[in-house]
mmCIF file of C-alpha atoms in Angstrom:
data_model
loop_
_atom_site.group_PDB
_atom_site.id
_atom_site.type_symbol
_atom_site.label_atom_id
_atom_site.label_comp_id
_atom_site.label_asym_id
_atom_site.label_seq_id
_atom_site.Cartn_x
_atom_site.Cartn_y
_atom_site.Cartn_z
ATOM 1 C CA UNK A 1 -5.240 -27.235 -18.110
ATOM 2 C CA UNK A 2 -7.611 -27.940 -20.996
ATOM 3 C CA UNK A 3 -10.549 -25.791 -21.570
ATOM 4 C CA UNK A 4 -13.769 -26.637 -23.249
ATOM 5 C CA UNK A 5 -17.378 -25.340 -23.534
ATOM 6 C CA UNK A 6 -20.739 -26.628 -24.532
ATOM 7 C CA UNK A 7 -23.556 -24.636 -25.966
ATOM 8 C CA UNK A 8 -27.067 -26.018 -25.450
ATOM 9 C CA UNK A 9 -30.084 -24.708 -26.884
ATOM 10 C CA UNK A 10 -33.542 -24.874 -25.681
ATOM 11 C CA UNK A 11 -36.364 -25.757 -28.061
ATOM 12 C CA UNK A 12 -38.844 -23.444 -27.015
ATOM 13 C CA UNK A 13 -36.232 -20.427 -27.767
ATOM 14 C CA UNK A 14 -33.151 -19.416 -29.343
ATOM 15 C CA UNK A 15 -31.462 -18.779 -26.070
ATOM 16 C CA UNK A 16 -28.076 -20.507 -25.514
ATOM 17 C CA UNK A 17 -26.407 -21.373 -22.566
ATOM 18 C CA UNK A 18 -22.657 -21.471 -22.206
ATOM 19 C CA UNK A 19 -21.124 -23.800 -19.794
ATOM 20 C CA UNK A 20 -17.526 -23.627 -18.983
ATOM 21 C CA UNK A 21 -15.575 -26.872 -18.593
ATOM 22 C CA UNK A 22 -12.151 -27.275 -16.939
ATOM 23 C CA UNK A 23 -10.416 -30.501 -17.153
ATOM 24 C CA UNK A 24 -7.135 -31.333 -15.480
ATOM 25 C CA UNK A 25 -4.915 -34.368 -15.995
ATOM 26 C CA UNK A 26 -4.407 -34.287 -12.180
ATOM 27 C CA UNK A 27 -5.896 -32.307 -9.494
ATOM 28 C CA UNK A 28 -3.892 -28.940 -8.871
ATOM 29 C CA UNK A 29 -1.387 -28.789 -6.513
ATOM 30 C CA UNK A 30 -2.471 -26.487 -3.595
ATOM 31 C CA UNK A 31 0.699 -25.353 -1.587
ATOM 32 C CA UNK A 32 -0.900 -23.003 0.873
ATOM 33 C CA UNK A 33 0.886 -19.529 1.266
ATOM 34 C CA UNK A 34 -1.886 -17.749 2.558
ATOM 35 C CA UNK A 35 -4.728 -18.563 4.881
ATOM 36 C CA UNK A 36 -7.953 -16.318 5.994
ATOM 37 C CA UNK A 37 -11.099 -17.359 8.113
ATOM 38 C CA UNK A 38 -14.317 -15.936 7.286
ATOM 39 C CA UNK A 39 -17.733 -15.687 9.065
ATOM 40 C CA UNK A 40 -19.649 -17.810 6.392
ATOM 41 C CA UNK A 41 -19.978 -21.645 7.124
ATOM 42 C CA UNK A 42 -20.356 -21.997 3.294
ATOM 43 C CA UNK A 43 -16.812 -20.356 2.810
ATOM 44 C CA UNK A 44 -15.409 -21.051 6.466
ATOM 45 C CA UNK A 45 -11.833 -20.714 5.220
ATOM 46 C CA UNK A 46 -9.960 -19.396 2.295
ATOM 47 C CA UNK A 47 -6.573 -20.542 1.092
ATOM 48 C CA UNK A 48 -3.984 -19.058 -1.138
ATOM 49 C CA UNK A 49 -1.336 -21.290 -2.894
ATOM 50 C CA UNK A 50 2.018 -20.964 -4.532
ATOM 51 C CA UNK A 51 0.468 -21.470 -7.881
ATOM 52 C CA UNK A 52 -1.897 -18.564 -7.543
ATOM 53 C CA UNK A 53 -5.424 -20.440 -6.806
ATOM 54 C CA UNK A 54 -7.459 -19.662 -3.937
ATOM 55 C CA UNK A 55 -9.529 -22.606 -2.261
ATOM 56 C CA UNK A 56 -12.845 -21.830 -0.451
ATOM 57 C CA UNK A 57 -13.473 -24.452 2.219
ATOM 58 C CA UNK A 58 -16.669 -25.238 3.781
ATOM 59 C CA UNK A 59 -17.068 -26.209 7.474
ATOM 60 C CA UNK A 60 -19.089 -29.064 8.477
ATOM 61 C CA UNK A 61 -19.789 -30.056 12.095
ATOM 62 C CA UNK A 62 -22.032 -32.933 11.223
ATOM 63 C CA UNK A 63 -19.411 -34.588 9.096
ATOM 64 C CA UNK A 64 -16.789 -35.058 11.796
ATOM 65 C CA UNK A 65 -16.294 -38.121 14.061
ATOM 66 C CA UNK A 66 -19.247 -38.534 16.388
ATOM 67 C CA UNK A 67 -16.550 -39.327 19.323
ATOM 68 C CA UNK A 68 -14.696 -35.921 19.223
ATOM 69 C CA UNK A 69 -17.058 -32.948 19.762
ATOM 70 C CA UNK A 70 -14.545 -30.568 18.838
ATOM 71 C CA UNK A 71 -13.789 -32.322 15.495
ATOM 72 C CA UNK A 72 -14.677 -29.986 12.311
ATOM 73 C CA UNK A 73 -14.830 -31.273 8.875
ATOM 74 C CA UNK A 74 -13.243 -29.174 6.024
ATOM 75 C CA UNK A 75 -14.383 -29.689 2.467
ATOM 76 C CA UNK A 76 -13.037 -27.722 -0.613
ATOM 77 C CA UNK A 77 -16.117 -25.870 -2.151
ATOM 78 C CA UNK A 78 -14.598 -23.931 -5.001
ATOM 79 C CA UNK A 79 -11.242 -22.966 -6.546
ATOM 80 C CA UNK A 80 -10.876 -19.550 -7.757
ATOM 81 C CA UNK A 81 -8.355 -18.723 -10.427
ATOM 82 C CA UNK A 82 -7.518 -15.317 -10.998
ATOM 83 C CA UNK A 83 -3.660 -14.850 -9.986
ATOM 84 C CA UNK A 84 -0.700 -16.251 -11.783
ATOM 85 C CA UNK A 85 1.674 -15.652 -9.069
ATOM 86 C CA UNK A 86 2.097 -17.015 -5.525
ATOM 87 C CA UNK A 87 -0.597 -15.636 -3.152
ATOM 88 C CA UNK A 88 1.056 -13.709 -0.265
ATOM 89 C CA UNK A 89 -2.030 -12.511 1.411
ATOM 90 C CA UNK A 90 -6.016 -12.853 1.745
ATOM 91 C CA UNK A 91 -8.055 -11.169 4.237
ATOM 92 C CA UNK A 92 -12.032 -10.521 4.836
ATOM 93 C CA UNK A 93 -12.840 -6.925 3.668
ATOM 94 C CA UNK A 94 -15.858 -4.721 2.902
ATOM 95 C CA UNK A 95 -16.509 -4.070 -0.606
ATOM 96 C CA UNK A 96 -19.558 -2.094 -1.641
ATOM 97 C CA UNK A 97 -20.904 -2.527 2.037
ATOM 98 C CA UNK A 98 -20.701 -6.156 1.801
ATOM 99 C CA UNK A 99 -18.140 -8.832 3.220
ATOM 100 C CA UNK A 100 -15.788 -9.971 0.729
ATOM 101 C CA UNK A 101 -12.352 -11.571 0.256
ATOM 102 C CA UNK A 102 -9.246 -9.567 -0.921
ATOM 103 C CA UNK A 103 -6.146 -11.358 -2.192
ATOM 104 C CA UNK A 104 -2.803 -10.218 -3.357
ATOM 105 C CA UNK A 105 -0.229 -12.205 -5.328
ATOM 106 C CA UNK A 106 3.477 -11.653 -5.705
ATOM 107 C CA UNK A 107 3.242 -10.221 -8.939
ATOM 108 C CA UNK A 108 1.156 -7.200 -7.403
ATOM 109 C CA UNK A 109 -2.276 -8.383 -8.624
ATOM 110 C CA UNK A 110 -5.032 -7.414 -6.130
ATOM 111 C CA UNK A 111 -8.432 -8.935 -6.418
ATOM 112 C CA UNK A 112 -11.823 -8.787 -4.600
ATOM 113 C CA UNK A 113 -13.926 -11.740 -4.570
ATOM 114 C CA UNK A 114 -17.518 -12.813 -3.393
ATOM 115 C CA UNK A 115 -16.883 -15.562 -0.704
ATOM 116 C CA UNK A 116 -20.431 -17.074 -1.315
ATOM 117 C CA UNK A 117 -20.412 -17.493 -5.010
ATOM 118 C CA UNK A 118 -16.438 -17.199 -5.891
ATOM 119 C CA UNK A 119 -16.990 -14.261 -8.196
ATOM 120 C CA UNK A 120 -14.323 -11.770 -9.117
ATOM 121 C CA UNK A 121 -15.611 -8.544 -8.050
ATOM 122 C CA UNK A 122 -13.093 -6.271 -8.862
ATOM 123 C CA UNK A 123 -9.169 -6.396 -9.817
ATOM 124 C CA UNK A 124 -6.170 -4.043 -10.517
ATOM 125 C CA UNK A 125 -2.495 -4.740 -11.164
ATOM 126 C CA UNK A 126 -0.265 -2.549 -9.214
ATOM 127 C CA UNK A 127 2.212 -0.630 -11.098
ATOM 128 C CA UNK A 128 3.581 1.373 -8.541
ATOM 129 C CA UNK A 129 4.049 -2.020 -6.542
ATOM 130 C CA UNK A 130 5.342 -4.699 -9.324
ATOM 131 C CA UNK A 131 6.550 -7.189 -6.576
ATOM 132 C CA UNK A 132 4.210 -7.343 -3.671
ATOM 133 C CA UNK A 133 5.629 -9.223 -0.561
ATOM 134 C CA UNK A 134 3.091 -8.175 2.402
ATOM 135 C CA UNK A 135 -0.186 -6.442 2.873
ATOM 136 C CA UNK A 136 -2.788 -5.447 5.568
ATOM 137 C CA UNK A 137 -6.089 -3.777 5.854
ATOM 138 C CA UNK A 138 -6.527 -0.380 7.516
ATOM 139 C CA UNK A 139 -9.012 -0.677 10.500
ATOM 140 C CA UNK A 140 -12.164 0.334 8.235
ATOM 141 C CA UNK A 141 -11.535 -2.871 6.190
ATOM 142 C CA UNK A 142 -12.026 -0.811 3.021
ATOM 143 C CA UNK A 143 -8.222 0.375 2.175
ATOM 144 C CA UNK A 144 -5.300 -2.191 1.901
ATOM 145 C CA UNK A 145 -1.651 -0.953 2.482
ATOM 146 C CA UNK A 146 0.507 -3.133 0.267
ATOM 147 C CA UNK A 147 4.710 -3.337 0.717
ATOM 148 C CA UNK A 148 7.047 -4.996 -1.582
ATOM 149 C CA UNK A 149 10.608 -4.938 -3.095
ATOM 150 C CA UNK A 150 10.104 -1.325 -3.974
ATOM 151 C CA UNK A 151 10.609 -0.528 -0.327
ATOM 152 C CA UNK A 152 7.834 1.831 -0.367
ATOM 153 C CA UNK A 153 4.008 1.500 0.831
ATOM 154 C CA UNK A 154 0.914 1.885 -1.510
ATOM 155 C CA UNK A 155 -2.601 2.471 0.130
ATOM 156 C CA UNK A 156 -5.311 1.105 -2.250
ATOM 157 C CA UNK A 157 -9.051 1.951 -2.024
ATOM 158 C CA UNK A 158 -10.926 -1.003 -2.472
ATOM 159 C CA UNK A 159 -14.046 0.302 -3.877
ATOM 160 C CA UNK A 160 -12.660 2.207 -6.779
ATOM 161 C CA UNK A 161 -9.316 0.046 -6.764
ATOM 162 C CA UNK A 162 -7.177 3.335 -6.963
ATOM 163 C CA UNK A 163 -4.184 4.406 -5.281
ATOM 164 C CA UNK A 164 -4.734 6.698 -2.607
ATOM 165 C CA UNK A 165 -1.338 7.297 -0.874
ATOM 166 C CA UNK A 166 2.154 6.116 -1.656
ATOM 167 C CA UNK A 167 4.628 6.132 1.129
ATOM 168 C CA UNK A 168 8.309 6.118 0.021
ATOM 169 C CA UNK A 169 11.457 5.886 1.769
ATOM 170 C CA UNK A 170 13.415 9.343 1.974
ATOM 171 C CA UNK A 171 16.539 9.807 4.111
ATOM 172 C CA UNK A 172 15.623 7.312 6.860
ATOM 173 C CA UNK A 173 11.778 8.758 6.700
ATOM 174 C CA UNK A 174 8.958 8.001 4.538
ATOM 175 C CA UNK A 175 7.387 10.765 2.307
ATOM 176 C CA UNK A 176 3.691 10.671 1.433
ATOM 177 C CA UNK A 177 2.421 11.216 -1.847
ATOM 178 C CA UNK A 178 -1.251 11.465 -1.730
ATOM 179 C CA UNK A 179 -3.406 10.823 -4.521
ATOM 180 C CA UNK A 180 -6.915 12.499 -5.027
ATOM 181 C CA UNK A 181 -9.651 11.585 -7.358
#
């Protein structure tokens, strides 16, 4: 992937505008490994790929075929780049009292995204769970439980991106090591 940027100066001031440009020789492959619906028509669906990208899809009922009233047209709206390993999980969550998307890759990187503009709001690399294979949100939608090859479970609070608890296997039972700030 080649990256370039241009700087445009306005004649009335010395302000500059940096516009990032990304060019691919071919469209990126998007082999879907994770999927999540959202409540926003502009970003109705989020899909994660084996190469680490997340695609936000817009829903458009008007673009569907007129003869099928159940048809729905999905169009790619944004490609989010923030993971370098395959995505294993995407979910809608609450972050700072607003709806967001949370994603986890197999490398243990946990990201929180704004589903409207695609900005990465927060990110943390788990040193406790270096290889993640599964995750889920707790009912309050503000804590993630991550499991992986370490055979334990890690509970991460999304607002601070801190580990709140580690559940480790111990003689057939799980022992909890709680973390307090």
